[in-house]
Coordinates of C-alpha atoms (C1' of nucleotides) in Angstrom, one line a residue:
Chain R
M5 CA 35.5 110.7 159.3
S6 CA 34.1 107.8 157.4
G7 CA 31.3 105.5 158.4
P8 CA 30.7 104.2 161.9
V9 CA 32.2 100.8 161.2
A10 CA 35.4 102.1 159.7
A11 CA 37.7 101.9 162.6
R12 CA 41.2 100.4 161.8
G13 CA 41.9 97.3 159.8
D14 CA 43.4 99.4 156.9
D15 CA 46.4 97.1 156.6
A16 CA 44.5 93.9 156.5
V17 CA 45.2 92.0 153.2
E18 CA 41.5 91.8 152.3
S19 CA 39.3 93.9 154.6
P20 CA 35.7 92.7 154.5
R21 CA 34.7 96.2 155.6
R22 CA 35.0 98.6 152.6
A23 CA 35.2 102.3 153.2
A24 CA 32.0 104.2 153.1
L25 CA 31.1 105.5 149.7
T26 CA 31.4 109.3 149.7
L27 CA 31.5 111.9 147.0
D28 CA 35.1 112.7 147.8
R29 CA 36.1 109.0 147.4
I30 CA 34.2 108.8 144.1
L31 CA 35.9 111.8 142.7
A32 CA 39.4 110.8 143.9
T33 CA 38.9 107.4 142.3
A34 CA 37.5 108.8 139.1
I35 CA 40.3 111.3 138.8
A36 CA 42.9 108.5 139.3
L37 CA 41.1 106.3 136.8
A38 CA 41.1 109.1 134.2
D39 CA 44.7 109.8 134.9
E40 CA 45.6 106.2 134.3
T41 CA 43.3 105.1 131.5
G42 CA 42.4 108.3 129.8
Y43 CA 39.2 110.3 129.4
D44 CA 37.5 107.9 126.9
A45 CA 37.9 104.9 129.3
L46 CA 36.2 106.7 132.1
S47 CA 32.7 105.3 132.5
M48 CA 30.3 104.5 135.3
R49 CA 30.6 100.7 135.4
P50 CA 34.5 100.4 135.6
L51 CA 34.5 103.3 138.1
A52 CA 32.0 101.5 140.3
E53 CA 33.9 98.3 140.0
R54 CA 37.1 100.0 141.2
L55 CA 35.1 101.4 144.1
D56 CA 33.8 97.9 144.8
V57 CA 30.2 99.0 144.6
V58 CA 27.3 98.4 142.2
P59 CA 27.1 101.0 139.4
M60 CA 23.8 102.3 140.7
A61 CA 25.4 103.3 144.0
L62 CA 27.1 106.2 142.2
Y63 CA 23.8 107.7 141.4
K64 CA 23.2 108.4 145.1
H65 CA 26.0 111.0 144.9
V66 CA 25.9 112.3 141.4
R67 CA 22.8 112.9 139.2
N68 CA 24.4 111.5 136.1
R69 CA 27.7 111.2 134.2
D70 CA 27.8 114.8 133.2
E71 CA 27.6 115.9 136.8
L72 CA 30.3 113.5 137.7
V73 CA 32.7 115.0 135.1
D74 CA 31.7 118.5 136.2
R75 CA 32.7 117.7 139.8
M76 CA 35.9 116.1 138.7
V77 CA 36.8 119.2 136.8
D78 CA 35.9 121.3 139.8
A79 CA 38.0 119.2 142.1
V80 CA 41.1 119.6 139.9
L81 CA 40.5 123.3 139.2
A82 CA 40.2 123.9 143.0
S83 CA 43.7 122.5 143.4
I84 CA 45.2 125.3 141.4
S85 CA 46.6 127.6 144.0
P86 CA 49.5 129.8 142.9
D87 CA 51.2 131.7 145.7
V88 CA 51.5 135.2 144.5
E89 CA 53.1 137.6 146.9
P90 CA 51.2 140.8 147.5
G91 CA 52.6 143.7 145.5
T92 CA 53.7 141.5 142.6
H93 CA 53.3 143.3 139.3
W94 CA 50.1 142.3 137.5
K95 CA 51.8 140.8 134.5
A96 CA 54.1 138.6 136.7
A97 CA 51.1 137.7 138.8
A98 CA 49.0 136.7 135.8
R99 CA 51.9 134.7 134.4
R100 CA 52.3 132.8 137.7
R101 CA 48.6 132.1 137.8
V102 CA 48.5 130.7 134.3
L103 CA 51.6 128.6 134.8
A104 CA 50.2 127.2 138.1
A105 CA 47.1 126.1 136.2
R106 CA 49.3 124.5 133.5
G107 CA 51.2 122.6 136.2
V108 CA 48.0 121.0 137.4
M109 CA 46.9 120.3 133.8
L110 CA 50.1 118.4 133.1
R111 CA 49.2 116.0 135.8
H112 CA 45.7 115.5 134.5
P113 CA 45.8 115.3 130.7
W114 CA 42.1 114.5 130.4
M115 CA 41.1 117.9 131.8
W116 CA 41.1 119.7 128.5
R117 CA 38.6 117.2 127.1
A118 CA 36.4 117.3 130.3
I119 CA 36.4 121.1 130.7
E120 CA 35.1 121.9 127.3
T121 CA 31.8 120.1 127.8
R122 CA 31.0 122.2 130.8
T123 CA 27.9 124.3 130.4
S124 CA 27.6 126.7 133.3
P125 CA 30.3 128.2 135.5
S126 CA 30.6 126.6 138.9
P127 CA 31.7 128.5 142.0
V128 CA 35.2 127.1 141.6
V129 CA 35.4 128.4 138.0
L130 CA 34.1 131.8 139.1
D131 CA 36.7 131.8 141.9
Q132 CA 39.5 131.3 139.5
Q133 CA 38.2 133.9 137.1
E134 CA 37.6 136.4 139.9
A135 CA 41.2 136.0 141.1
M136 CA 42.6 136.7 137.6
I137 CA 40.3 139.6 136.9
R138 CA 41.1 141.1 140.3
T139 CA 44.8 140.7 139.6
L140 CA 44.5 142.7 136.3
R141 CA 42.1 145.3 137.7
E142 CA 44.2 146.0 140.7
G143 CA 47.1 146.4 138.3
G144 CA 45.3 149.4 136.9
L145 CA 43.9 148.0 133.7
S146 CA 40.5 149.3 132.6
V147 CA 37.3 147.1 132.9
A148 CA 37.1 146.9 129.1
L149 CA 40.7 145.9 128.6
V150 CA 40.5 143.3 131.3
H151 CA 37.4 141.8 129.6
H152 CA 39.2 141.6 126.3
A153 CA 42.3 140.2 128.0
M154 CA 40.3 137.4 129.6
H155 CA 38.9 136.4 126.2
A156 CA 42.3 136.7 124.6
L157 CA 43.8 134.3 127.2
G158 CA 40.9 131.9 126.6
S159 CA 41.7 128.4 127.7
R160 CA 45.2 129.5 128.5
L161 CA 43.8 130.7 131.7
W162 CA 43.3 127.0 132.5
G163 CA 46.8 126.1 131.4
F164 CA 46.2 124.5 128.1
T165 CA 45.8 125.4 124.4
Q166 CA 44.5 123.6 121.3
E167 CA 47.2 123.1 118.8
V168 CA 47.5 123.4 115.0
Y169 CA 50.3 121.0 114.7
A170 CA 49.8 117.3 114.8
S171 CA 50.4 115.7 118.1
A172 CA 52.0 112.7 116.6
P173 CA 55.7 112.8 117.6
P174 CA 58.2 112.6 114.7
P175 CA 59.5 109.1 113.9
T176 CA 62.5 108.2 116.0
D177 CA 63.8 105.8 113.4
P178 CA 66.2 108.0 111.2
Q179 CA 65.2 106.2 108.1
A180 CA 61.5 106.7 108.7
L181 CA 62.1 110.3 109.5
A182 CA 64.0 110.8 106.2
A183 CA 61.1 109.2 104.3
A184 CA 58.5 111.4 106.1
A185 CA 60.7 114.5 105.3
A186 CA 60.9 113.5 101.6
M187 CA 57.2 113.2 101.4
L188 CA 56.7 116.6 102.9
A189 CA 59.3 118.2 100.7
Q190 CA 57.3 117.7 97.6
R191 CA 54.0 119.3 98.5
W192 CA 54.6 121.0 101.8
P193 CA 58.1 122.5 101.8
Y194 CA 57.3 125.3 104.2
V195 CA 55.8 122.9 106.7
L196 CA 58.9 120.8 106.5
E197 CA 61.1 123.8 106.9
S198 CA 59.2 124.9 110.0
A199 CA 59.0 121.4 111.5
A200 CA 62.7 120.8 110.9
S201 CA 63.7 124.1 112.5
V202 CA 62.8 123.0 116.0
M203 CA 63.1 119.6 117.6
H204 CA 60.9 119.8 120.7
D205 CA 61.5 117.3 123.4
S206 CA 58.1 115.8 123.8
D207 CA 58.3 115.3 127.5
S208 CA 56.1 118.3 128.5
I209 CA 53.3 117.6 126.1
V210 CA 49.9 117.7 127.8
G211 CA 48.0 115.5 125.4
P212 CA 46.9 115.3 121.9
G213 CA 46.4 118.8 120.5
C214 CA 48.3 120.5 123.3
D215 CA 51.6 122.2 123.0
D216 CA 54.9 122.1 124.9
E217 CA 56.3 124.4 127.5
T218 CA 58.3 126.7 125.3
E219 CA 55.5 127.4 122.9
F220 CA 53.0 127.8 125.7
E221 CA 55.1 130.4 127.5
F222 CA 55.9 132.2 124.2
A223 CA 52.2 132.7 123.4
L224 CA 51.4 133.6 126.9
D225 CA 54.0 136.3 127.0
L226 CA 53.0 137.5 123.6
I227 CA 49.4 138.1 124.9
L228 CA 50.5 139.6 128.2
D229 CA 53.0 141.9 126.5
G230 CA 50.3 143.0 124.0
I231 CA 47.8 143.7 126.8
E232 CA 50.5 145.7 128.7
R233 CA 51.3 147.7 125.6
L234 CA 47.6 148.6 125.0
H235 CA 47.3 149.5 128.7
E236 CA 50.4 151.8 128.6
T237 CA 49.3 153.5 125.4
G238 CA 45.9 154.3 126.9
W239 CA 43.8 152.0 124.7
S240 CA 40.1 152.3 124.9
P241 CA 37.3 150.5 123.2
S242 CA 36.6 151.9 119.7
R243 CA 32.9 151.6 119.7
Chain Z
M21 CA 28.4 109.9 87.8
S22 CA 26.3 107.7 90.1
G23 CA 25.5 104.0 89.5
P24 CA 24.5 102.6 86.1
V25 CA 20.9 102.4 87.1
A26 CA 20.6 106.0 88.3
A27 CA 19.1 107.6 85.2
R28 CA 16.3 110.0 85.9
G29 CA 13.3 109.6 88.2
D30 CA 14.6 112.1 90.7
D31 CA 11.3 113.9 91.0
A32 CA 9.3 110.8 91.6
V33 CA 7.5 110.9 95.0
E34 CA 9.0 107.7 96.2
S35 CA 11.7 106.4 93.8
P36 CA 12.4 102.7 94.3
R37 CA 15.9 103.4 93.0
R38 CA 18.0 105.1 95.6
A39 CA 21.1 106.9 94.6
A40 CA 24.3 105.0 94.8
L41 CA 26.1 105.1 98.1
T42 CA 29.3 107.0 97.6
L43 CA 31.8 108.5 100.1
D44 CA 30.8 112.0 99.0
R45 CA 27.2 111.3 99.7
I46 CA 28.0 109.8 103.1
L47 CA 30.1 112.8 104.1
A48 CA 27.6 115.4 102.8
T49 CA 24.8 113.7 104.7
A50 CA 26.9 113.3 107.9
I51 CA 27.9 116.9 107.8
A52 CA 24.3 118.0 107.3
L53 CA 23.2 115.7 110.2
A54 CA 25.9 117.1 112.5
D55 CA 24.9 120.7 111.5
E56 CA 21.3 119.9 112.4
T57 CA 21.5 117.7 115.5
G58 CA 24.9 118.4 116.9
Y59 CA 28.1 116.4 117.3
D60 CA 26.9 114.1 120.0
A61 CA 23.9 113.0 118.0
L62 CA 26.0 111.9 115.1
S63 CA 26.2 108.1 115.1
M64 CA 26.4 105.4 112.5
R65 CA 22.8 104.1 112.8
P66 CA 20.9 107.3 112.4
L67 CA 23.3 108.3 109.6
A68 CA 22.7 105.1 107.8
E69 CA 18.9 105.5 108.3
R70 CA 19.0 109.0 106.7
L71 CA 21.0 107.5 103.8
D72 CA 18.4 104.7 103.5
V73 CA 21.0 102.0 103.8
V74 CA 21.8 99.4 106.4
P75 CA 24.4 100.6 109.0
M76 CA 27.0 98.1 107.8
A77 CA 26.9 99.6 104.3
L78 CA 28.9 102.6 105.7
Y79 CA 31.8 100.3 106.6
K80 CA 32.4 99.7 102.9
H81 CA 33.5 103.4 102.6
V82 CA 35.0 104.2 106.0
R83 CA 37.0 101.9 108.3
N84 CA 35.2 103.1 111.4
R85 CA 33.6 106.1 113.1
D86 CA 36.9 107.8 113.7
E87 CA 37.7 107.7 110.0
L88 CA 34.3 109.0 109.2
V89 CA 34.8 112.0 111.5
D90 CA 38.3 112.6 110.1
R91 CA 36.9 112.7 106.6
M92 CA 34.1 115.1 107.6
V93 CA 36.7 117.4 109.1
D94 CA 38.8 117.2 106.0
A95 CA 35.8 118.0 103.8
V96 CA 34.9 121.1 105.8
L97 CA 38.5 122.3 106.1
A98 CA 38.9 121.9 102.4
S99 CA 36.1 124.3 101.8
I100 CA 38.1 127.1 103.5
S101 CA 39.4 129.1 100.6
P102 CA 40.2 132.8 101.3
D103 CA 40.9 134.8 98.2
V104 CA 44.0 136.8 99.1
E105 CA 45.3 139.0 96.3
P106 CA 49.0 138.6 95.5
G107 CA 51.0 141.3 97.1
T108 CA 48.8 141.6 100.2
H109 CA 50.8 142.4 103.3
W110 CA 51.4 139.3 105.4
K111 CA 49.5 140.5 108.4
A112 CA 46.4 141.4 106.3
A113 CA 46.7 138.1 104.5
A114 CA 47.0 136.1 107.7
R115 CA 44.0 137.9 109.1
R116 CA 41.9 137.1 106.0
R117 CA 42.9 133.4 106.2
V118 CA 41.9 133.1 109.8
L119 CA 38.6 134.9 109.3
A120 CA 37.8 132.8 106.3
A121 CA 38.3 129.7 108.4
R122 CA 36.1 131.3 111.1
G123 CA 33.3 131.9 108.6
V124 CA 33.3 128.2 107.7
M125 CA 33.3 127.2 111.4
L126 CA 30.3 129.3 112.1
R127 CA 28.4 127.2 109.7
H128 CA 29.6 123.9 111.3
P129 CA 29.5 124.4 115.1
W130 CA 30.5 120.8 115.7
M131 CA 33.9 121.2 114.0
W132 CA 35.7 122.3 117.1
R133 CA 34.7 119.1 118.8
A134 CA 35.5 116.9 115.9
I135 CA 38.9 118.5 115.0
E136 CA 40.4 118.0 118.4
T137 CA 40.2 114.2 118.3
R138 CA 42.3 114.1 115.2
T139 CA 45.5 112.2 115.6
S140 CA 47.7 112.7 112.5
P141 CA 47.7 115.6 110.0
S142 CA 45.9 114.9 106.7
P143 CA 46.9 116.4 103.4
V144 CA 44.1 119.0 103.8
V145 CA 45.4 120.0 107.2
L146 CA 48.9 120.3 105.8
D147 CA 47.7 122.3 102.8
Q148 CA 46.1 124.9 105.2
Q149 CA 49.2 125.0 107.4
E150 CA 51.4 125.3 104.3
A151 CA 49.4 128.2 103.0
M152 CA 49.7 130.1 106.3
I153 CA 53.4 129.4 106.8
R154 CA 54.1 130.5 103.3
T155 CA 52.2 133.7 103.8
L156 CA 54.3 134.5 106.8
R157 CA 57.6 133.4 105.4
E158 CA 57.1 135.4 102.2
G159 CA 56.3 138.4 104.4
G160 CA 59.9 138.2 105.5
L161 CA 59.4 136.6 109.0
S162 CA 62.2 134.2 110.1
V163 CA 61.7 130.5 110.3
A164 CA 61.8 130.5 114.1
L165 CA 59.3 133.4 114.5
V166 CA 56.9 131.8 112.0
H167 CA 57.1 128.5 114.0
H168 CA 56.2 130.4 117.2
A169 CA 53.5 132.4 115.5
M170 CA 51.8 129.2 114.3
H171 CA 51.8 127.8 117.8
A172 CA 50.6 131.1 119.3
L173 CA 47.7 131.2 116.8
G174 CA 46.8 127.6 117.8
S175 CA 43.3 126.7 117.0
R176 CA 42.6 130.3 115.9
L177 CA 44.2 129.2 112.6
W178 CA 41.0 127.0 112.3
G179 CA 38.8 129.9 113.2
F180 CA 37.8 129.0 116.7
T181 CA 39.0 129.3 120.3
Q182 CA 38.2 127.7 123.6
E183 CA 36.7 130.1 126.0
V184 CA 37.0 130.9 129.7
Y185 CA 33.7 132.5 130.1
A186 CA 30.6 130.4 130.4
S187 CA 28.7 129.8 127.2
A188 CA 25.3 130.1 129.0
P189 CA 23.7 133.3 127.8
P190 CA 22.6 135.7 130.5
P191 CA 18.9 135.4 131.5
T192 CA 16.6 137.5 129.3
D193 CA 14.1 138.0 132.1
P194 CA 15.2 141.2 133.8
Q195 CA 14.1 139.8 137.2
A196 CA 16.2 136.7 136.8
L197 CA 19.1 138.8 135.6
A198 CA 18.9 141.0 138.7
A199 CA 18.9 137.9 140.9
A200 CA 21.9 136.5 139.1
A201 CA 23.8 139.8 139.5
A202 CA 22.9 139.9 143.2
M203 CA 24.4 136.5 143.7
L204 CA 27.6 137.4 141.8
A205 CA 28.0 140.7 143.7
Q206 CA 28.6 139.0 147.0
R207 CA 31.5 136.6 146.2
W208 CA 32.5 137.6 142.6
P209 CA 32.3 141.4 142.3
Y210 CA 35.0 141.6 139.7
V211 CA 33.4 138.9 137.5
L212 CA 30.1 140.9 137.8
E213 CA 31.8 144.1 136.9
S214 CA 33.5 142.5 133.8
A215 CA 30.3 140.7 132.7
A216 CA 28.1 143.8 133.1
S217 CA 30.5 146.0 131.2
V218 CA 29.8 144.3 127.9
M219 CA 26.6 142.9 126.6
H220 CA 27.5 140.8 123.6
D221 CA 24.9 139.8 121.2
S222 CA 25.0 136.0 121.2
D223 CA 24.3 135.6 117.5
S224 CA 27.8 135.0 116.3
I225 CA 28.6 132.3 118.9
V226 CA 30.2 129.2 117.4
G227 CA 29.2 126.9 120.1
P228 CA 29.6 126.1 123.8
G229 CA 33.1 127.3 124.8
C230 CA 33.6 129.5 121.8
D231 CA 33.6 133.3 121.7
D232 CA 32.0 136.0 119.6
E233 CA 33.2 138.0 116.7
T234 CA 34.5 141.0 118.5
E235 CA 36.6 139.0 121.0
F236 CA 37.9 136.7 118.4
E237 CA 39.2 139.6 116.2
F238 CA 40.6 141.4 119.2
A239 CA 42.7 138.4 120.2
L240 CA 43.7 137.7 116.7
D241 CA 44.9 141.2 116.1
L242 CA 46.7 141.1 119.5
I243 CA 48.7 138.1 118.4
L244 CA 49.4 139.4 114.9
D245 CA 50.4 142.8 116.2
G246 CA 52.7 141.1 118.7
I247 CA 54.3 139.0 116.0
E248 CA 54.8 142.0 113.8
R249 CA 56.4 143.9 116.6
L250 CA 58.8 141.0 117.3
H251 CA 59.6 140.9 113.6
E252 CA 60.3 144.6 113.3
T253 CA 62.5 144.7 116.4
G254 CA 64.6 141.9 115.0
W255 CA 63.6 139.2 117.5
S256 CA 65.6 136.0 117.5
P257 CA 65.3 132.8 119.6
S258 CA 67.0 133.2 122.9
R259 CA 68.5 129.7 123.2
Chain G
dA19 C1' 12.4 102.8 153.4
dC20 C1' 16.2 101.4 151.3
dC21 C1' 19.1 99.1 148.1
dT22 C1' 20.0 96.6 143.8
dG23 C1' 19.8 93.6 140.0
dA24 C1' 17.5 93.1 135.8
dA25 C1' 16.1 95.6 131.9
dC26 C1' 15.8 99.3 128.4
dA27 C1' 17.4 101.9 124.7
dC28 C1' 21.2 103.0 122.8
dC29 C1' 26.3 102.6 120.8
dG30 C1' 30.4 100.8 117.4
dT31 C1' 31.7 96.8 115.4
dT32 C1' 32.2 91.6 114.4
dC33 C1' 30.9 87.7 112.0
dA34 C1' 28.5 84.1 110.1
dA35 C1' 24.6 83.0 107.5
dG36 C1' 22.1 84.0 103.5
dT37 C1' 21.6 85.0 98.5
Chain N
dA26 C1' 31.6 86.8 95.8
dC27 C1' 28.9 89.9 97.8
dC28 C1' 25.7 91.8 101.0
dT29 C1' 23.3 91.9 105.5
dG30 C1' 20.9 90.8 109.6
dA31 C1' 21.7 89.0 114.0
dA32 C1' 24.8 89.1 117.6
dC33 C1' 28.5 90.8 120.7
dA34 C1' 30.4 93.8 124.1
dC35 C1' 29.8 97.8 125.6
dC36 C1' 27.3 102.4 127.3
dG37 C1' 24.1 105.6 130.6
dT38 C1' 20.1 105.3 133.0
dT39 C1' 15.3 103.6 134.5
dC40 C1' 12.5 101.0 137.3
dA41 C1' 10.4 97.5 139.7
dA42 C1' 11.3 93.8 142.6
dG43 C1' 13.5 92.3 146.7
dT44 C1' 14.9 92.8 151.6

DNA sequence: ACCTGAACACCGTTCAAGT
DNA sequence: ACCTGAACACCGTTCAAGT
């Protein structure tokens, strides 16, 4: 599998023989590094150090940093594999697909930063799009409606959204919370009312700018229901 | 207004007296620089050079680069000012607000990159949120529904969305287009069908990862219509 | 022919030396 | 006291020197 000198010796405390540098190993290490230290901390030199190679060795396997990130994104996107039983209604199937993507994104919070810099669609991206479009088309939706639906889903297809609300969690200290509320009350009473109405548990937050599970599913269902409604009422493009 | 030595001399070919360095002048120049060269090219040294000052002079007015970007974002967001006549229906008013934001974003394509790194909500951000929440609340929507609506709108409140489709425009050369279509046809027939069904003019594109006017408004109306429907049918939180 | 260390052209930011 | 140039610790990437 790896190089000719690999053999065993995996459990040695300090093996003098390091595993052969492959693209797979680079990507796995880079993804782990990004998971641990965040997207901003991902750079060529620390990555090379963790792989126990000289930085330039990476350039044998990727052209540059952008390509590295693209391949990392592809590797993660490829791991999205919802099992949708044949015959499932298109709306349920679409929902399952999106929530499967979201599950993967929750494990890799840097993805929403990395995916946005992508320029052209890779085969992996096209595969995911193809699967969703086919789901909707085989559900009977028109070509035009499916096209709009894909745009309306936007990044939700990949399991994340960009948020309007600040990502900073509310202060846990009751006194600090009261002070913050008092400041809001003067100039932003409606924001305060809205913020106070719901106390989300912040466990399921993907990352800065991304929302929690309840809100994600609410918006997802809102879009899918809207598409279904247009489909059932025989919507067709106005132009 | 500016420094005590400003006076006239503005039309001199090379005035030895440069205008006083103020935060406003830094932000205006930084925004213009980002508009022209893109978000990635915005850095302290070129910005200082354009302002004809030494890089360190910037640090008298902003703590660091993050604060500079935050203030740039604030300056642009503050320029969003939809004129909504009193008595306008909440849905039309919300639509006007979002499309006003979008108009500003089209002039500053780097905004969607800059806004996402923001950590805590500034007064300007709170002002915009307050205005939208008030619009919806005064329209009669419940606190809980408004909260969900704000999350469902997500970054659309700021006039942009993240896209699923590749930003790369289709090849203009007919021969290259045919070749691309042939490649898609084999493995991604539904993607091809969907892509071929609509030929967007790419004039109104905000930036990589952002959609065009038609798709933006379709999704916006889908969300607003969905919210209206929930409101009219007396939706209330299930938990 | 292959690998790699030094070097290049950047970056944000610190800090001490200069006026 | 104020301003600023050099310097520090990075970054991605090039390239020539070494084996």
